């Protein structure tokens, strides 16, 4: 089976990173021809002036870059060429184990999609509860994190189209791309969540009791050894600089 890794990166008047720079940054072991950057240099988190209508959301850059533009990028570069896809955040992720073996594990799972989780709900659980007019239970590693998703290509593409539809046809301020993913998963309960971090380790709001590290390999409190570290929430544990 053919596998592709994609990251989304955007800024204003900047230069697209090279594959060599990305290989060093992310520590991936797939062939460079199978690593892609969904790149743009005409918008950024502080300038939404060139972003078209994408619905009601605070972080229009995240929704536009990681849903709308990503869908177009997959149409132009991935559909019909690859079987599986891994999309990861650009600024705060790094592989601690083999990317190829991560894909092997996913293929062996026979699942269509697996998405990372994090300790607490984002957007805040009170906000998400209001979307559904019900009080949601606050459980650790129950709610998804959109910073790392591995999927069959067709499944991922169909979900992006669905996320677009939610953005354009609801009156909800989703806050960012993760809010749209969160809404869809709670509404439809159709995502396989990596709740014990077999694949991905999101570090937001965690401390040293949730993991240990030996020879640059992370072992979580669940006894799992994730393949990708996601130091979300402003490099909470700074693990990507320790592996």
PDB file of N, CA and C in Angstrom, residues 76-148:
ATOM      1  N   UNK A  76      -5.648  17.628  -5.525  1.00  0.00           N
ATOM      2  CA  UNK A  76      -4.642  17.871  -6.557  1.00  0.00           C
ATOM      3  C   UNK A  76      -3.412  16.972  -6.456  1.00  0.00           C
ATOM      4  N   UNK A  77      -3.150  16.410  -5.266  1.00  0.00           N
ATOM      5  CA  UNK A  77      -1.883  15.714  -5.070  1.00  0.00           C
ATOM      6  C   UNK A  77      -1.981  14.282  -4.538  1.00  0.00           C
ATOM      7  N   UNK A  78      -3.097  13.930  -3.912  1.00  0.00           N
ATOM      8  CA  UNK A  78      -3.149  12.671  -3.169  1.00  0.00           C
ATOM      9  C   UNK A  78      -4.179  11.682  -3.708  1.00  0.00           C
ATOM     10  N   UNK A  79      -5.361  12.161  -4.051  1.00  0.00           N
ATOM     11  CA  UNK A  79      -6.436  11.273  -4.505  1.00  0.00           C
ATOM     12  C   UNK A  79      -5.999  10.459  -5.717  1.00  0.00           C
ATOM     13  N   UNK A  80      -6.250   9.169  -5.667  1.00  0.00           N
ATOM     14  CA  UNK A  80      -5.905   8.300  -6.769  1.00  0.00           C
ATOM     15  C   UNK A  80      -4.445   7.896  -6.828  1.00  0.00           C
ATOM     16  N   UNK A  81      -3.632   8.444  -5.920  1.00  0.00           N
ATOM     17  CA  UNK A  81      -2.193   8.173  -5.918  1.00  0.00           C
ATOM     18  C   UNK A  81      -1.773   7.378  -4.685  1.00  0.00           C
ATOM     19  N   UNK A  82      -2.455   7.602  -3.553  1.00  0.00           N
ATOM     20  CA  UNK A  82      -2.095   6.966  -2.294  1.00  0.00           C
ATOM     21  C   UNK A  82      -3.303   6.262  -1.674  1.00  0.00           C
ATOM     22  N   UNK A  83      -2.999   5.265  -0.856  1.00  0.00           N
ATOM     23  CA  UNK A  83      -4.045   4.545  -0.127  1.00  0.00           C
ATOM     24  C   UNK A  83      -4.322   5.162   1.242  1.00  0.00           C
ATOM     25  N   UNK A  84      -3.242   5.558   1.938  1.00  0.00           N
ATOM     26  CA  UNK A  84      -3.355   6.051   3.316  1.00  0.00           C
ATOM     27  C   UNK A  84      -2.658   7.393   3.451  1.00  0.00           C
ATOM     28  N   UNK A  85      -3.119   8.156   4.431  1.00  0.00           N
ATOM     29  CA  UNK A  85      -2.590   9.499   4.641  1.00  0.00           C
ATOM     30  C   UNK A  85      -2.425   9.756   6.135  1.00  0.00           C
ATOM     31  N   UNK A  86      -1.388  10.474   6.477  1.00  0.00           N
ATOM     32  CA  UNK A  86      -1.170  10.953   7.845  1.00  0.00           C
ATOM     33  C   UNK A  86      -1.016  12.458   7.775  1.00  0.00           C
ATOM     34  N   UNK A  87      -1.914  13.190   8.434  1.00  0.00           N
ATOM     35  CA  UNK A  87      -1.795  14.655   8.479  1.00  0.00           C
ATOM     36  C   UNK A  87      -1.383  15.067   9.881  1.00  0.00           C
ATOM     37  N   UNK A  88      -0.329  15.883   9.968  1.00  0.00           N
ATOM     38  CA  UNK A  88       0.195  16.321  11.267  1.00  0.00           C
ATOM     39  C   UNK A  88       0.394  17.832  11.274  1.00  0.00           C
ATOM     40  N   UNK A  89       0.307  18.415  12.462  1.00  0.00           N
ATOM     41  CA  UNK A  89       0.605  19.833  12.616  1.00  0.00           C
ATOM     42  C   UNK A  89       2.071  20.110  12.301  1.00  0.00           C
ATOM     43  N   UNK A  90       2.342  21.330  11.862  1.00  0.00           N
ATOM     44  CA  UNK A  90       3.696  21.669  11.439  1.00  0.00           C
ATOM     45  C   UNK A  90       4.607  22.079  12.589  1.00  0.00           C
ATOM     46  N   UNK A  91       4.149  22.951  13.446  1.00  0.00           N
ATOM     47  CA  UNK A  91       5.067  23.642  14.356  1.00  0.00           C
ATOM     48  C   UNK A  91       5.495  22.818  15.561  1.00  0.00           C
ATOM     49  N   UNK A  92       4.701  21.814  15.962  1.00  0.00           N
ATOM     50  CA  UNK A  92       4.936  21.208  17.282  1.00  0.00           C
ATOM     51  C   UNK A  92       4.827  19.687  17.294  1.00  0.00           C
ATOM     52  N   UNK A  93       5.177  19.030  16.195  1.00  0.00           N
ATOM     53  CA  UNK A  93       5.143  17.566  16.148  1.00  0.00           C
ATOM     54  C   UNK A  93       6.494  17.004  15.724  1.00  0.00           C
ATOM     55  N   UNK A  94       6.753  15.765  16.164  1.00  0.00           N
ATOM     56  CA  UNK A  94       7.996  15.086  15.787  1.00  0.00           C
ATOM     57  C   UNK A  94       7.823  13.586  16.018  1.00  0.00           C
ATOM     58  N   UNK A  95       8.385  12.795  15.109  1.00  0.00           N
ATOM     59  CA  UNK A  95       8.319  11.339  15.254  1.00  0.00           C
ATOM     60  C   UNK A  95       9.398  10.855  16.219  1.00  0.00           C
ATOM     61  N   UNK A  96       8.969   9.995  17.136  1.00  0.00           N
ATOM     62  CA  UNK A  96       9.907   9.376  18.065  1.00  0.00           C
ATOM     63  C   UNK A  96      10.199   7.933  17.682  1.00  0.00           C
ATOM     64  N   UNK A  97       9.373   7.396  16.768  1.00  0.00           N
ATOM     65  CA  UNK A  97       9.562   6.048  16.235  1.00  0.00           C
ATOM     66  C   UNK A  97       9.295   6.089  14.726  1.00  0.00           C
ATOM     67  N   UNK A  98       9.454   4.966  14.078  1.00  0.00           N
ATOM     68  CA  UNK A  98       9.381   4.887  12.618  1.00  0.00           C
ATOM     69  C   UNK A  98       8.012   5.284  12.069  1.00  0.00           C
ATOM     70  N   UNK A  99       8.012   6.201  11.118  1.00  0.00           N
ATOM     71  CA  UNK A  99       6.789   6.579  10.427  1.00  0.00           C
ATOM     72  C   UNK A  99       6.251   5.411   9.611  1.00  0.00           C
ATOM     73  N   UNK A 100       7.163   4.661   8.995  1.00  0.00           N
ATOM     74  CA  UNK A 100       6.744   3.485   8.218  1.00  0.00           C
ATOM     75  C   UNK A 100       6.038   2.474   9.105  1.00  0.00           C
ATOM     76  N   UNK A 101       6.553   2.260  10.305  1.00  0.00           N
ATOM     77  CA  UNK A 101       5.936   1.300  11.223  1.00  0.00           C
ATOM     78  C   UNK A 101       4.594   1.804  11.746  1.00  0.00           C
ATOM     79  N   UNK A 102       4.456   3.112  11.856  1.00  0.00           N
ATOM     80  CA  UNK A 102       3.166   3.695  12.234  1.00  0.00           C
ATOM     81  C   UNK A 102       2.112   3.324  11.186  1.00  0.00           C
ATOM     82  N   UNK A 103       2.466   3.493   9.910  1.00  0.00           N
ATOM     83  CA  UNK A 103       1.532   3.117   8.843  1.00  0.00           C
ATOM     84  C   UNK A 103       1.232   1.622   8.889  1.00  0.00           C
ATOM     85  N   UNK A 104       2.235   0.792   9.139  1.00  0.00           N
ATOM     86  CA  UNK A 104       2.022  -0.656   9.226  1.00  0.00           C
ATOM     87  C   UNK A 104       1.010  -0.985  10.322  1.00  0.00           C
ATOM     88  N   UNK A 105       1.165  -0.322  11.470  1.00  0.00           N
ATOM     89  CA  UNK A 105       0.250  -0.563  12.595  1.00  0.00           C
ATOM     90  C   UNK A 105      -1.177  -0.148  12.215  1.00  0.00           C
ATOM     91  N   UNK A 106      -1.293   0.987  11.544  1.00  0.00           N
ATOM     92  CA  UNK A 106      -2.619   1.443  11.120  1.00  0.00           C
ATOM     93  C   UNK A 106      -3.244   0.459  10.133  1.00  0.00           C
ATOM     94  N   UNK A 107      -2.484   0.018   9.161  1.00  0.00           N
ATOM     95  CA  UNK A 107      -2.999  -0.927   8.168  1.00  0.00           C
ATOM     96  C   UNK A 107      -3.442  -2.222   8.846  1.00  0.00           C
ATOM     97  N   UNK A 108      -2.641  -2.706   9.788  1.00  0.00           N
ATOM     98  CA  UNK A 108      -2.988  -3.934  10.515  1.00  0.00           C
ATOM     99  C   UNK A 108      -4.250  -3.776  11.349  1.00  0.00           C
ATOM    100  N   UNK A 109      -4.555  -2.553  11.757  1.00  0.00           N
ATOM    101  CA  UNK A 109      -5.741  -2.308  12.594  1.00  0.00           C
ATOM    102  C   UNK A 109      -7.050  -2.517  11.833  1.00  0.00           C
ATOM    103  N   UNK A 110      -6.989  -2.453  10.491  1.00  0.00           N
ATOM    104  CA  UNK A 110      -8.167  -2.606   9.630  1.00  0.00           C
ATOM    105  C   UNK A 110      -9.186  -1.476   9.818  1.00  0.00           C
ATOM    106  N   UNK A 111      -8.758  -0.375  10.409  1.00  0.00           N
ATOM    107  CA  UNK A 111      -9.658   0.756  10.611  1.00  0.00           C
ATOM    108  C   UNK A 111      -9.515   1.757   9.461  1.00  0.00           C
ATOM    109  N   UNK A 112     -10.557   2.576   9.293  1.00  0.00           N
ATOM    110  CA  UNK A 112     -10.543   3.575   8.227  1.00  0.00           C
ATOM    111  C   UNK A 112      -9.843   4.857   8.645  1.00  0.00           C
ATOM    112  N   UNK A 113      -9.873   5.155   9.940  1.00  0.00           N
ATOM    113  CA  UNK A 113      -9.305   6.405  10.434  1.00  0.00           C
ATOM    114  C   UNK A 113      -9.016   6.277  11.924  1.00  0.00           C
ATOM    115  N   UNK A 114      -7.940   6.899  12.390  1.00  0.00           N
ATOM    116  CA  UNK A 114      -7.624   6.997  13.815  1.00  0.00           C
ATOM    117  C   UNK A 114      -7.154   8.421  14.071  1.00  0.00           C
ATOM    118  N   UNK A 115      -7.707   9.050  15.074  1.00  0.00           N
ATOM    119  CA  UNK A 115      -7.375  10.435  15.387  1.00  0.00           C
ATOM    120  C   UNK A 115      -6.854  10.534  16.818  1.00  0.00           C
ATOM    121  N   UNK A 116      -5.952  11.456  17.038  1.00  0.00           N
ATOM    122  CA  UNK A 116      -5.357  11.616  18.365  1.00  0.00           C
ATOM    123  C   UNK A 116      -6.358  12.228  19.346  1.00  0.00           C
ATOM    124  N   UNK A 117      -6.053  12.064  20.627  1.00  0.00           N
ATOM    125  CA  UNK A 117      -6.853  12.661  21.689  1.00  0.00           C
ATOM    126  C   UNK A 117      -5.927  13.526  22.554  1.00  0.00           C
ATOM    127  N   UNK A 118      -6.511  14.262  23.477  1.00  0.00           N
ATOM    128  CA  UNK A 118      -5.723  15.000  24.454  1.00  0.00           C
ATOM    129  C   UNK A 118      -6.432  14.976  25.798  1.00  0.00           C
ATOM    130  N   UNK A 119      -5.732  15.423  26.821  1.00  0.00           N
ATOM    131  CA  UNK A 119      -6.236  15.281  28.195  1.00  0.00           C
ATOM    132  C   UNK A 119      -7.607  15.914  28.379  1.00  0.00           C
ATOM    133  N   UNK A 120      -7.755  17.145  27.945  1.00  0.00           N
ATOM    134  CA  UNK A 120      -9.011  17.866  28.137  1.00  0.00           C
ATOM    135  C   UNK A 120      -9.617  18.271  26.799  1.00  0.00           C
ATOM    136  N   UNK A 121     -10.866  18.641  26.841  1.00  0.00           N
ATOM    137  CA  UNK A 121     -11.586  19.017  25.628  1.00  0.00           C
ATOM    138  C   UNK A 121     -11.184  20.418  25.167  1.00  0.00           C
ATOM    139  N   UNK A 122     -10.944  20.539  23.868  1.00  0.00           N
ATOM    140  CA  UNK A 122     -10.752  21.846  23.221  1.00  0.00           C
ATOM    141  C   UNK A 122     -11.588  21.890  21.954  1.00  0.00           C
ATOM    142  N   UNK A 123     -12.340  22.994  21.748  1.00  0.00           N
ATOM    143  CA  UNK A 123     -12.569  24.120  22.637  1.00  0.00           C
ATOM    144  C   UNK A 123     -13.091  23.677  24.009  1.00  0.00           C
ATOM    145  N   UNK A 124     -13.101  24.637  24.942  1.00  0.00           N
ATOM    146  CA  UNK A 124     -13.472  24.299  26.305  1.00  0.00           C
ATOM    147  C   UNK A 124     -14.787  23.530  26.339  1.00  0.00           C
ATOM    148  N   UNK A 125     -14.869  22.591  27.272  1.00  0.00           N
ATOM    149  CA  UNK A 125     -16.023  21.698  27.294  1.00  0.00           C
ATOM    150  C   UNK A 125     -17.328  22.465  27.516  1.00  0.00           C
ATOM    151  N   UNK A 126     -17.275  23.591  28.215  1.00  0.00           N
ATOM    152  CA  UNK A 126     -18.484  24.397  28.413  1.00  0.00           C
ATOM    153  C   UNK A 126     -18.980  24.946  27.069  1.00  0.00           C
ATOM    154  N   UNK A 127     -18.026  25.373  26.237  1.00  0.00           N
ATOM    155  CA  UNK A 127     -18.377  25.898  24.918  1.00  0.00           C
ATOM    156  C   UNK A 127     -18.972  24.804  24.041  1.00  0.00           C
ATOM    157  N   UNK A 128     -18.314  23.651  24.003  1.00  0.00           N
ATOM    158  CA  UNK A 128     -18.800  22.541  23.176  1.00  0.00           C
ATOM    159  C   UNK A 128     -20.151  22.054  23.691  1.00  0.00           C
ATOM    160  N   UNK A 129     -20.330  22.017  24.990  1.00  0.00           N
ATOM    161  CA  UNK A 129     -21.617  21.619  25.561  1.00  0.00           C
ATOM    162  C   UNK A 129     -22.739  22.533  25.070  1.00  0.00           C
ATOM    163  N   UNK A 130     -22.455  23.821  24.979  1.00  0.00           N
ATOM    164  CA  UNK A 130     -23.466  24.784  24.518  1.00  0.00           C
ATOM    165  C   UNK A 130     -23.894  24.509  23.085  1.00  0.00           C
ATOM    166  N   UNK A 131     -22.967  24.007  22.265  1.00  0.00           N
ATOM    167  CA  UNK A 131     -23.327  23.687  20.876  1.00  0.00           C
ATOM    168  C   UNK A 131     -24.433  22.639  20.818  1.00  0.00           C
ATOM    169  N   UNK A 132     -24.438  21.732  21.796  1.00  0.00           N
ATOM    170  CA  UNK A 132     -25.397  20.626  21.803  1.00  0.00           C
ATOM    171  C   UNK A 132     -26.499  20.801  22.852  1.00  0.00           C
ATOM    172  N   UNK A 133     -26.449  21.926  23.555  1.00  0.00           N
ATOM    173  CA  UNK A 133     -27.445  22.222  24.589  1.00  0.00           C
ATOM    174  C   UNK A 133     -27.549  21.084  25.597  1.00  0.00           C
ATOM    175  N   UNK A 134     -26.390  20.569  25.998  1.00  0.00           N
ATOM    176  CA  UNK A 134     -26.330  19.512  27.002  1.00  0.00           C
ATOM    177  C   UNK A 134     -24.987  19.592  27.715  1.00  0.00           C
ATOM    178  N   UNK A 135     -24.908  19.055  28.911  1.00  0.00           N
ATOM    179  CA  UNK A 135     -23.664  19.072  29.657  1.00  0.00           C
ATOM    180  C   UNK A 135     -22.856  17.817  29.336  1.00  0.00           C
ATOM    181  N   UNK A 136     -21.732  18.004  28.673  1.00  0.00           N
ATOM    182  CA  UNK A 136     -20.878  16.879  28.313  1.00  0.00           C
ATOM    183  C   UNK A 136     -19.973  16.495  29.478  1.00  0.00           C
ATOM    184  N   UNK A 137     -19.667  15.212  29.568  1.00  0.00           N
ATOM    185  CA  UNK A 137     -18.821  14.721  30.640  1.00  0.00           C
ATOM    186  C   UNK A 137     -17.362  15.049  30.359  1.00  0.00           C
ATOM    187  N   UNK A 138     -16.647  15.518  31.349  1.00  0.00           N
ATOM    188  CA  UNK A 138     -15.239  15.873  31.181  1.00  0.00           C
ATOM    189  C   UNK A 138     -14.369  14.668  31.543  1.00  0.00           C
ATOM    190  N   UNK A 139     -13.895  13.938  30.539  1.00  0.00           N
ATOM    191  CA  UNK A 139     -13.102  12.731  30.747  1.00  0.00           C
ATOM    192  C   UNK A 139     -11.744  12.881  30.068  1.00  0.00           C
ATOM    193  N   UNK A 140     -10.700  12.411  30.731  1.00  0.00           N
ATOM    194  CA  UNK A 140      -9.364  12.511  30.158  1.00  0.00           C
ATOM    195  C   UNK A 140      -9.230  11.657  28.901  1.00  0.00           C
ATOM    196  N   UNK A 141      -8.595  12.228  27.886  1.00  0.00           N
ATOM    197  CA  UNK A 141      -8.281  11.542  26.628  1.00  0.00           C
ATOM    198  C   UNK A 141      -9.519  10.966  25.937  1.00  0.00           C
ATOM    199  N   UNK A 142     -10.642  11.594  26.168  1.00  0.00           N
ATOM    200  CA  UNK A 142     -11.888  11.183  25.517  1.00  0.00           C
ATOM    201  C   UNK A 142     -12.166  12.036  24.281  1.00  0.00           C
ATOM    202  N   UNK A 143     -11.736  13.298  24.325  1.00  0.00           N
ATOM    203  CA  UNK A 143     -12.029  14.220  23.232  1.00  0.00           C
ATOM    204  C   UNK A 143     -10.847  14.284  22.260  1.00  0.00           C
ATOM    205  N   UNK A 144     -11.177  14.489  21.000  1.00  0.00           N
ATOM    206  CA  UNK A 144     -10.172  14.370  19.940  1.00  0.00           C
ATOM    207  C   UNK A 144      -9.254  15.590  19.878  1.00  0.00           C
ATOM    208  N   UNK A 145      -8.108  15.365  19.247  1.00  0.00           N
ATOM    209  CA  UNK A 145      -7.176  16.433  18.898  1.00  0.00           C
ATOM    210  C   UNK A 145      -6.893  16.307  17.408  1.00  0.00           C
ATOM    211  N   UNK A 146      -7.083  17.378  16.678  1.00  0.00           N
ATOM    212  CA  UNK A 146      -6.973  17.317  15.219  1.00  0.00           C
ATOM    213  C   UNK A 146      -5.546  17.480  14.716  1.00  0.00           C
ATOM    214  N   UNK A 147      -4.573  17.536  15.615  1.00  0.00           N
ATOM    215  CA  UNK A 147      -3.189  17.756  15.208  1.00  0.00           C
ATOM    216  C   UNK A 147      -2.501  16.550  14.625  1.00  0.00           C
ATOM    217  N   UNK A 148      -3.118  15.364  14.739  1.00  0.00           N
ATOM    218  CA  UNK A 148      -2.555  14.153  14.141  1.00  0.00           C
ATOM    219  C   UNK A 148      -3.695  13.200  13.797  1.00  0.00           C
TER     220      UNK A 148
END
